[in-house]
Coordinates of C-alpha atoms in Angstrom, one line a residue:
X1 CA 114.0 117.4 37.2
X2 CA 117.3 117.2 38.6
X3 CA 120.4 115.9 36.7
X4 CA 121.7 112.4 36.3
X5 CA 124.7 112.1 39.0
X6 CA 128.5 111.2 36.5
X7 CA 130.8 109.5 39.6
X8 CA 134.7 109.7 38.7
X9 CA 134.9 106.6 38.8
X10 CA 131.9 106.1 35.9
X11 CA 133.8 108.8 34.0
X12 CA 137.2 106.8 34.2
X13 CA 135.4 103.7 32.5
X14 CA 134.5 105.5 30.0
X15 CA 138.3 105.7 28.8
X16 CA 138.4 102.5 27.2
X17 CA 136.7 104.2 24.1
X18 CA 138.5 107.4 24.2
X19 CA 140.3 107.7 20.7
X20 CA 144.5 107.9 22.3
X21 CA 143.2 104.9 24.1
X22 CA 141.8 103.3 21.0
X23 CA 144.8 104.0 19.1
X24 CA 147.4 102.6 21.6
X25 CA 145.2 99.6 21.6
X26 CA 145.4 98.9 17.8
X27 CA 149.1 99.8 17.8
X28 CA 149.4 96.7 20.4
X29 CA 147.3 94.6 18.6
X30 CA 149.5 95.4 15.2
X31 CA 153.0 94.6 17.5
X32 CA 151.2 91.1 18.9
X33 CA 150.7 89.8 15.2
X34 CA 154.2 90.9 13.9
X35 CA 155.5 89.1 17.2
X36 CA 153.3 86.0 16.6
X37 CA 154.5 85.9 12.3
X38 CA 157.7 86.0 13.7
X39 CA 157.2 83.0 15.9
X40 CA 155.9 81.4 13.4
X41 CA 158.5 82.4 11.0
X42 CA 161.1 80.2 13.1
X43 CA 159.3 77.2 12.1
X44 CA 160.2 74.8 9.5
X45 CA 159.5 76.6 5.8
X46 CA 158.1 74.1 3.2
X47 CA 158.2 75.3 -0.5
X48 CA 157.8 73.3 -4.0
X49 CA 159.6 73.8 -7.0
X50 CA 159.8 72.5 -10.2
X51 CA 161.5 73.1 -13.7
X52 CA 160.7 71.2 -17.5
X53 CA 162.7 71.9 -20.9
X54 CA 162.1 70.5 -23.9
X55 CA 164.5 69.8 -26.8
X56 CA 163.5 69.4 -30.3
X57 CA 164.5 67.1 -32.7
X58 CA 167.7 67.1 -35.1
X59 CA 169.3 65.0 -38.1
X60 CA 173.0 64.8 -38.4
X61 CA 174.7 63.0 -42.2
X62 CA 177.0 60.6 -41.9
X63 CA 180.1 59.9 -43.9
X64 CA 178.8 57.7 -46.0
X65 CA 175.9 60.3 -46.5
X66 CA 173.1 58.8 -44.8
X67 CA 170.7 60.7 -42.4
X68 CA 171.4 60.0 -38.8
X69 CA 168.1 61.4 -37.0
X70 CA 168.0 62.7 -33.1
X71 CA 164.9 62.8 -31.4
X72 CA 163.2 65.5 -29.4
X73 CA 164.3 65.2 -25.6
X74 CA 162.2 66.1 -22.4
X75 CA 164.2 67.4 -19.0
X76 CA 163.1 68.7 -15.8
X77 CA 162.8 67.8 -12.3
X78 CA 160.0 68.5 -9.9
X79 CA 161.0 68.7 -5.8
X80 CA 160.3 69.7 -2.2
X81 CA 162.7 72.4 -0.4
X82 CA 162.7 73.1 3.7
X83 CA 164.4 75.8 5.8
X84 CA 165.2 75.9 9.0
X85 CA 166.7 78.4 11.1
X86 CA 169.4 76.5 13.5
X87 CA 171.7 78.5 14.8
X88 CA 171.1 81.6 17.4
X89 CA 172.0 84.5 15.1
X90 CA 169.5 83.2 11.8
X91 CA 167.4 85.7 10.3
X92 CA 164.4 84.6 11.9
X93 CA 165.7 84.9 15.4
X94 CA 166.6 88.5 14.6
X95 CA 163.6 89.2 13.7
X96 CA 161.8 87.6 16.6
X97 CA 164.0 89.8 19.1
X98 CA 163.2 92.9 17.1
X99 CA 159.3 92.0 17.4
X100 CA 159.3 91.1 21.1
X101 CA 161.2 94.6 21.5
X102 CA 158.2 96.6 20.0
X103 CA 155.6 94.6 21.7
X104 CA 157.1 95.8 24.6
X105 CA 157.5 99.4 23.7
X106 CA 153.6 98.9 22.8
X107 CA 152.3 97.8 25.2
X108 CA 154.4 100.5 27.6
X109 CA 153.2 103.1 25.4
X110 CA 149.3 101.8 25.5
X111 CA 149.7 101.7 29.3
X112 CA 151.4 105.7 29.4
X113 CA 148.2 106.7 27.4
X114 CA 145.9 105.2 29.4
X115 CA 147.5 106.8 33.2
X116 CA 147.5 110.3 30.7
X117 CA 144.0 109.9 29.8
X118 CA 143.1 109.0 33.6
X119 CA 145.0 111.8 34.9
X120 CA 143.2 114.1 32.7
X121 CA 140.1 112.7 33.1
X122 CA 140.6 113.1 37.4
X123 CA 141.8 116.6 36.8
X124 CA 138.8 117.8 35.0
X125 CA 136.4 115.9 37.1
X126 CA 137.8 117.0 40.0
X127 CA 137.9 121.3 38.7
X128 CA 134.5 120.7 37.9
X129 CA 133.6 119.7 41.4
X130 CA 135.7 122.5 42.5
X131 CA 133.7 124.9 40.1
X132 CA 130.4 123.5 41.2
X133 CA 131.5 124.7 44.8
X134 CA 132.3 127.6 43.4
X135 CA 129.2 128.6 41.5
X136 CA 127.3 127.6 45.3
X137 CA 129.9 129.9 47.0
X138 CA 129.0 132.7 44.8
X139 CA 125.5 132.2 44.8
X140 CA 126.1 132.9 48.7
X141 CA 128.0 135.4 48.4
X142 CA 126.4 137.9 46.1
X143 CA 123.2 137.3 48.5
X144 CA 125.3 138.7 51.2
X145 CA 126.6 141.5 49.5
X146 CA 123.1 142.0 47.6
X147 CA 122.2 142.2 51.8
X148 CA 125.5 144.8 52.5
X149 CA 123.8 146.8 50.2
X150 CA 120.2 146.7 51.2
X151 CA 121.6 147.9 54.4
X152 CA 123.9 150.8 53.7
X153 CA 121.1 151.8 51.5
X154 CA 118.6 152.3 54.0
X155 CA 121.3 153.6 56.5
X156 CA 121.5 156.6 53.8
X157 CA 118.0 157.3 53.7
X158 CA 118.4 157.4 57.5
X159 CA 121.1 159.6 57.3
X160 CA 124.1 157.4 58.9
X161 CA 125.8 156.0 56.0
X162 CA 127.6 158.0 53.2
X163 CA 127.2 157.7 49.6
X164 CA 130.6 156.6 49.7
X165 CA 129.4 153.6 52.0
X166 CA 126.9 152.9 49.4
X167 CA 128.9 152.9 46.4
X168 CA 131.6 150.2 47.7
X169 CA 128.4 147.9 49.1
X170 CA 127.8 148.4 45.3
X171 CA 131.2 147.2 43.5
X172 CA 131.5 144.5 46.1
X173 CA 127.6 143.2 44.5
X174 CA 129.3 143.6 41.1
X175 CA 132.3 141.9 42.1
X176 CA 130.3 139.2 43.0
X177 CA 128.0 139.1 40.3
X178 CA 131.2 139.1 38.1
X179 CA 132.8 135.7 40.1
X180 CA 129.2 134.2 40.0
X181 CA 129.9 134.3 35.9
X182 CA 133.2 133.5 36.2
X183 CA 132.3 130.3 38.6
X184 CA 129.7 129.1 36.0
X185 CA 132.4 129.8 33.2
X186 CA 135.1 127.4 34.9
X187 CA 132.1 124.6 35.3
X188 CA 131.2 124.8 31.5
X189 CA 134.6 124.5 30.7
X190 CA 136.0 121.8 33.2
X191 CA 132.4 119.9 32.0
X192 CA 133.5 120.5 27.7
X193 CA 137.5 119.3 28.6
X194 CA 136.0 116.1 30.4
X195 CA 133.8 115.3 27.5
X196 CA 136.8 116.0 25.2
X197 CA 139.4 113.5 27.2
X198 CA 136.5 111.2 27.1
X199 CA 135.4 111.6 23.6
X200 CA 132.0 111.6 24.0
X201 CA 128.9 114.5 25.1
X202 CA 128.2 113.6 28.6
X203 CA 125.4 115.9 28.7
X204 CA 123.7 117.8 31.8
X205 CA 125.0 115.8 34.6
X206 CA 126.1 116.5 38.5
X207 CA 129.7 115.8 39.9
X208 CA 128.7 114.0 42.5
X209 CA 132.5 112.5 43.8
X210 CA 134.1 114.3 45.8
X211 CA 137.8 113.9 46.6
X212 CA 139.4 111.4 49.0
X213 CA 139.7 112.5 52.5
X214 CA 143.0 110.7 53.7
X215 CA 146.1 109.9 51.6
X216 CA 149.3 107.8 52.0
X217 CA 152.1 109.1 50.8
X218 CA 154.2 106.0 48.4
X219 CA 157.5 104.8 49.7
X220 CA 160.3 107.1 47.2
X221 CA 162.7 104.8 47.1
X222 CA 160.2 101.8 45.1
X223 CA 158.9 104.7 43.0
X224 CA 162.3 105.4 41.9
X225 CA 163.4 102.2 41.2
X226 CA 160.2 101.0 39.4
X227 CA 160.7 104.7 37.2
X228 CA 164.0 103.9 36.3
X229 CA 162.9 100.4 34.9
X230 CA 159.2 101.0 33.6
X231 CA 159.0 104.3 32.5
X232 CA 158.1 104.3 28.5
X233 CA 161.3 106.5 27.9
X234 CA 163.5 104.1 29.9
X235 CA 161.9 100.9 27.9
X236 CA 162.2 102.6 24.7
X237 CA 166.1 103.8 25.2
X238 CA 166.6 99.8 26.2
X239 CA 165.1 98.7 23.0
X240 CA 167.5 101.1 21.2
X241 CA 170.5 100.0 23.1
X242 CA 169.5 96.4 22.0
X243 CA 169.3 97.0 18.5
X244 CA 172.6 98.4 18.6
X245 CA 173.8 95.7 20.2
X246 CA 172.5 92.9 18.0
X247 CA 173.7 95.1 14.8
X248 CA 177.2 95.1 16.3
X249 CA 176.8 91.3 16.8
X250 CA 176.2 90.9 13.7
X251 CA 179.0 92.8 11.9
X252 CA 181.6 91.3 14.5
X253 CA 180.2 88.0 13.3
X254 CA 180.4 89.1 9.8
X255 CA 183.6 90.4 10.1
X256 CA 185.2 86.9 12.1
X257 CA 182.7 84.0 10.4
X258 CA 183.4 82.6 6.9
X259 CA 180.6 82.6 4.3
X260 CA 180.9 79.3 4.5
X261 CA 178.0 76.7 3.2
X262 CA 178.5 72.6 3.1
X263 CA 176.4 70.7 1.5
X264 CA 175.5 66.8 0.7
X265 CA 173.8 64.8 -1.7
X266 CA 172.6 61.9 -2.8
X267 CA 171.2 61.2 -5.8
X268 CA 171.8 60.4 -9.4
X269 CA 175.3 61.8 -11.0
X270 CA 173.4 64.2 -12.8
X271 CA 170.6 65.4 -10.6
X272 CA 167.9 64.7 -8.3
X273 CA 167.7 63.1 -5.0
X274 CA 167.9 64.1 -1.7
X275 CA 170.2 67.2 -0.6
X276 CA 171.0 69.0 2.4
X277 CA 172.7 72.4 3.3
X278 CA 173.8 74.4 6.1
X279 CA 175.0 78.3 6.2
X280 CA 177.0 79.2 8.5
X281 CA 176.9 83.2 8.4
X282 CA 173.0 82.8 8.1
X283 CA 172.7 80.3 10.3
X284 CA 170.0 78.0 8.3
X285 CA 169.8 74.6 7.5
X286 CA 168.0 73.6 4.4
X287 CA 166.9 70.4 2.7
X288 CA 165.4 69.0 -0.7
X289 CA 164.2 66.2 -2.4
X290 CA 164.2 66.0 -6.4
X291 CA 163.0 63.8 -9.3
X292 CA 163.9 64.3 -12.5
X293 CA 161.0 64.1 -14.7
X294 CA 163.5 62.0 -17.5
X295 CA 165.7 59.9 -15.1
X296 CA 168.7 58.5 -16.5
X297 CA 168.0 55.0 -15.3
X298 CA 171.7 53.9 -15.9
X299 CA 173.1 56.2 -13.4
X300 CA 173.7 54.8 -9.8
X301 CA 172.8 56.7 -7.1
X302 CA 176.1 58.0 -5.4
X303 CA 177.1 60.4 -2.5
X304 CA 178.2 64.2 -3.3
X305 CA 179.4 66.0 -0.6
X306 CA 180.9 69.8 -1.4
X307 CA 181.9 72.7 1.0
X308 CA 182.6 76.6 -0.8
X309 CA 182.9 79.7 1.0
X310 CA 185.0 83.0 1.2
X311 CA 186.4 85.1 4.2
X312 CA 187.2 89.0 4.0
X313 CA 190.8 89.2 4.7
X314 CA 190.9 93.2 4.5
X315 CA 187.9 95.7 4.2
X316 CA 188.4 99.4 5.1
X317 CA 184.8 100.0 4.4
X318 CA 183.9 96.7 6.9
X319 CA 186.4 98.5 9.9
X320 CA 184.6 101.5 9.4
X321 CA 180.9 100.2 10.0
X322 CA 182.1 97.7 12.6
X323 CA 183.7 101.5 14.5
X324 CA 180.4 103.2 13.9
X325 CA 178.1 100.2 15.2
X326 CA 180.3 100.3 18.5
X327 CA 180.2 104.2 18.6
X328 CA 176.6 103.7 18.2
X329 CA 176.3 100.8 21.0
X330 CA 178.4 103.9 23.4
X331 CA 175.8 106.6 22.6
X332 CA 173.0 104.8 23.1
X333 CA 174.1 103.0 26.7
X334 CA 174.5 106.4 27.7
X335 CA 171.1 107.9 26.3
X336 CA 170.1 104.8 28.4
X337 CA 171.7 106.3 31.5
X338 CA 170.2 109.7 30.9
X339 CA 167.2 108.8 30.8
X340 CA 167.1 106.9 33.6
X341 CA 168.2 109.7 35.6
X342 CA 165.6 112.3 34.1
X343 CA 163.3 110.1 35.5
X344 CA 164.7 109.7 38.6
X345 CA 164.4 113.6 38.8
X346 CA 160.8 113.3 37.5
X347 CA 159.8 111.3 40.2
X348 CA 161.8 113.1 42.8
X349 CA 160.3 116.4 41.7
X350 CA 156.4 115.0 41.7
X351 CA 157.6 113.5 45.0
X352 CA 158.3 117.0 46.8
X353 CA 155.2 118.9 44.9
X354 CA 152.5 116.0 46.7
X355 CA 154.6 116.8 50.0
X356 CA 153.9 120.2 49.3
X357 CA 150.2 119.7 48.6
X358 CA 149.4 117.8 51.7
X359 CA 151.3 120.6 54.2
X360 CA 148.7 123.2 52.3
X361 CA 145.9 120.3 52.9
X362 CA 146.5 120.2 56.8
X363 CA 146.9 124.3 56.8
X364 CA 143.7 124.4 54.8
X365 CA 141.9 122.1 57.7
X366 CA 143.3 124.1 60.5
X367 CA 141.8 126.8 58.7
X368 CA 138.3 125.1 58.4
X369 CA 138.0 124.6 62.1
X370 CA 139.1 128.1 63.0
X371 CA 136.2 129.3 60.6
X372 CA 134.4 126.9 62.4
X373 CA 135.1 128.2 65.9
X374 CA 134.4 131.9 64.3
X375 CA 130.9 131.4 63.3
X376 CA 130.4 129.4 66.6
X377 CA 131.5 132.5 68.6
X378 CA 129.2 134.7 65.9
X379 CA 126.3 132.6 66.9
X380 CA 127.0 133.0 70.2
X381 CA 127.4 136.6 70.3
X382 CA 123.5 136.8 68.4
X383 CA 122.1 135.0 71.4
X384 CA 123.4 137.4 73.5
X385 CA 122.6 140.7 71.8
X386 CA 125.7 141.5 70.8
X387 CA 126.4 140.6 67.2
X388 CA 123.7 141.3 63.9
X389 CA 122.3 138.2 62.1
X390 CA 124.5 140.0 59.1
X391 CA 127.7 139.0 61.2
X392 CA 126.9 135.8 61.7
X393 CA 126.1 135.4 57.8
X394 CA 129.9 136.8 57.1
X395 CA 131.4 134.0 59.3
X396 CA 128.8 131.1 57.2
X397 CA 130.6 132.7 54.3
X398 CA 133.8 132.7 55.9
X399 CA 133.4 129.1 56.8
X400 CA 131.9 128.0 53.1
X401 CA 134.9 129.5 51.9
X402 CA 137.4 128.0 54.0
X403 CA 135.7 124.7 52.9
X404 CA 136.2 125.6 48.9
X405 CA 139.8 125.9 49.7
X406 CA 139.6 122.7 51.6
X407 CA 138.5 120.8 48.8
X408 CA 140.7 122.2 46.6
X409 CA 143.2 121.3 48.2
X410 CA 142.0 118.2 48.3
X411 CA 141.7 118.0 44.5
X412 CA 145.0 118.7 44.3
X413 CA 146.8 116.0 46.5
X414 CA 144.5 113.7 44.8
X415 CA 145.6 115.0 41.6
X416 CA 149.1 115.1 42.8
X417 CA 149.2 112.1 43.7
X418 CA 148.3 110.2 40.2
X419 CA 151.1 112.5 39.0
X420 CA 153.8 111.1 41.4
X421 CA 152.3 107.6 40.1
X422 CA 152.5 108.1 36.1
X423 CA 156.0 109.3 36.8
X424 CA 156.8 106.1 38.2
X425 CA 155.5 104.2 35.6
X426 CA 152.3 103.4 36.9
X427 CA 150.6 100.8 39.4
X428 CA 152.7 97.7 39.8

């Protein structure tokens, strides 16, 4: 019973469950909630609060020395409180930034893993549809030495061939034999690193893709460009240049804004009401309503309005992080650059080895059609007498060789080819 046929492109959908897939997934799931917490975090805050005392009774004499009693007295208030974040530089707008930034850097990373685990998957696809070649091209082979043999055998017994003859018809059988086990050796092993980039036993199955026959070379130029913005390296080093930039923000704005907070009230004299706040340096705007559960029902309800704050006049310490966190911001801009230019080179070097692969792909067809025309002429030369049936065998091998290499080469353009891609960042 012959062997289920495994297509590349069957084996590639089976990446979704490969565990590095898996993984990246779940790390962008994790980045997706922390972004959507911090969206919701920008939204109004609503919290309770509440406070009771209790004050026990007391008895005073007076000067004409009676007992002047107190009663016990109940105090507390009970009230709503809501923040807000107003003002661009709050808390929770930090926050949001920082969350958006590793979404990003997720999602880049998820979609690095999955071209890795595609180009692995094509490369070890494609060797073991190399291999299976190979094991057929040894099979063919060591039939046609095993044949050599045979011959210079009974050319011995006949007294025109040497021992010598003999004995080299006899290493090139074992050299055969020996890259027939070495052809079934690269199969086992292209087959086990498939089923370990897949993460899964695929079992005893056929290769039956092949590699593409005709391939465009991308434009360098776009692959540059999209490299130098959507590589995971390049996203990553933006996300650190960010951060630096929003913590020198922030100590510049710590440095040149007052801790300032205003406030307003209205209420009784003594407490309660409704109240409002705004922070400057933290950029929030709060408000509050409060009853007291004992209200002093003689106190008018009046207006309180009230303004504190303080401002750093001199702060060595302050100077020194605010030089660091622009140091920092310097480093990082040019890590930025860096990296954008390794993977300029990246692409630039991928980009000459697939120009490279498809010169050795056309030399490798111009050798296919001269094997081609050699077995032709071999043919030829049996039908008229002049040529063994052995000779024409050597120029079938000749030819099935010629058509390994073709395929190989092949393989690697192919292979070369996703490379280039990855390096750019992917499909667009």
């Amino acid at each position: 019973m012959a062997a289920p046929g495994l297509t590349l492109d069957a084996a590639l959908a089976l990446l979704a469950q490969a565990p590095s897939v898996r993984g990246a997934q779940l790390s962008v799931q994790v980045a997706q909630a922390n972004l959507d917490a911090a969206r919701t975090a920008l939204g109004l805050t609503v919290s309770v609060s509440g406070n009771a005392s209790y004050s026990g009774g007391s008895a005073s004499t007076t000067a004409d020395g009676t007992s002047d009693p107190t009663g016990g007295s109940v105090s507390g208030s009970a009230g709503v409180n809501l923040s807000l974040g107003v003002l661009p530089w709050s808390s929770n707008a930090a926050a949001l930034q920082s969350a958006q930034r590793s979404l990003t850097l997720a999602r880049a990373r998820l979609s690095e893993t999955q071209r890795t685990a595609r180009l692995n998957v094509a490369q070890q696809y494609l060797a073991a549809v190399v291999a299976t070649r190979d094991v057929a091209l040894a099979a063919q082979t060591l039939t046609l030495r095993t044949r050599a043999l045979q011959v210079a055998q009974a050319q011995q017994q006949d007294g025109n061939a040497t021992a010598q003859t003999v004995l080299s018809a006899q290493a090139a059988v074992q050299t055969a034999q020996a890259a027939q086990v070495q052809a079934q050796a690269s199969l086992d092993a292209a087959r086990l690193n498939l089923e370990a980039a897949l993460g899964r036993s695929l079992g005893d199955v056929e290769f039956v893709s092949v590699p593409a026959k005709t391939f465009d070379l991308p434009d360098l130029p776009v692959l540059v460009a999209q490299a130098r913005a959507a590589r995971r390296e390049v996203i990553a080093a933006q996300n650190d240049l960010a951060a630096a930039q929003d913590a020198l923000a922030t100590m510049r704005r710590d440095q040149t804004l007052p801790d300032l907070t205003a406030s307003l009230r209205y209420g009784p004299a003594g407490s309660g009401g409704l109240s409002t706040s705004l922070n400057l340096k933290q950029g929030t705007l709060g408000a509050g309503y409060t009853v007291p559960l004992a209200a002093d029902t003689g106190s008018a309800n009046r207006v309180v309005a009230s303004i504190s704050g303080s401002y750093v006049v001199y702060s060595p310490s302050a100077r020194a992080q605010l030089s660091a966190a622009e140091a920092l911001v310097t480093q990082t801009t040019l890590t930025l650059s860096v990296t954008q230019q390794e993977v300029e080179l990246d692409v630039r070097q991928r980009y000459a080895a697939a120009q490279t692969a498809l010169l050795t792909l056309q030399a490798r067809t111009t050798q296919v059609t001269l094997a081609q025309s050699a077995l032709e002429a071999a043919r030829a030369r049996l039908t008229a007498g002049t040529a063994t049936a052995d000779d024409a065998a050597a120029a079938e091998l000749s030819l099935a060789q010629a058509q390994r290499d073709l395929l190989e080469a092949r393989a690697t353009v192919q292979t070369t080819l996703i490379q280039l891609q990855n390096a750019a960042g992917g499909l667009q």
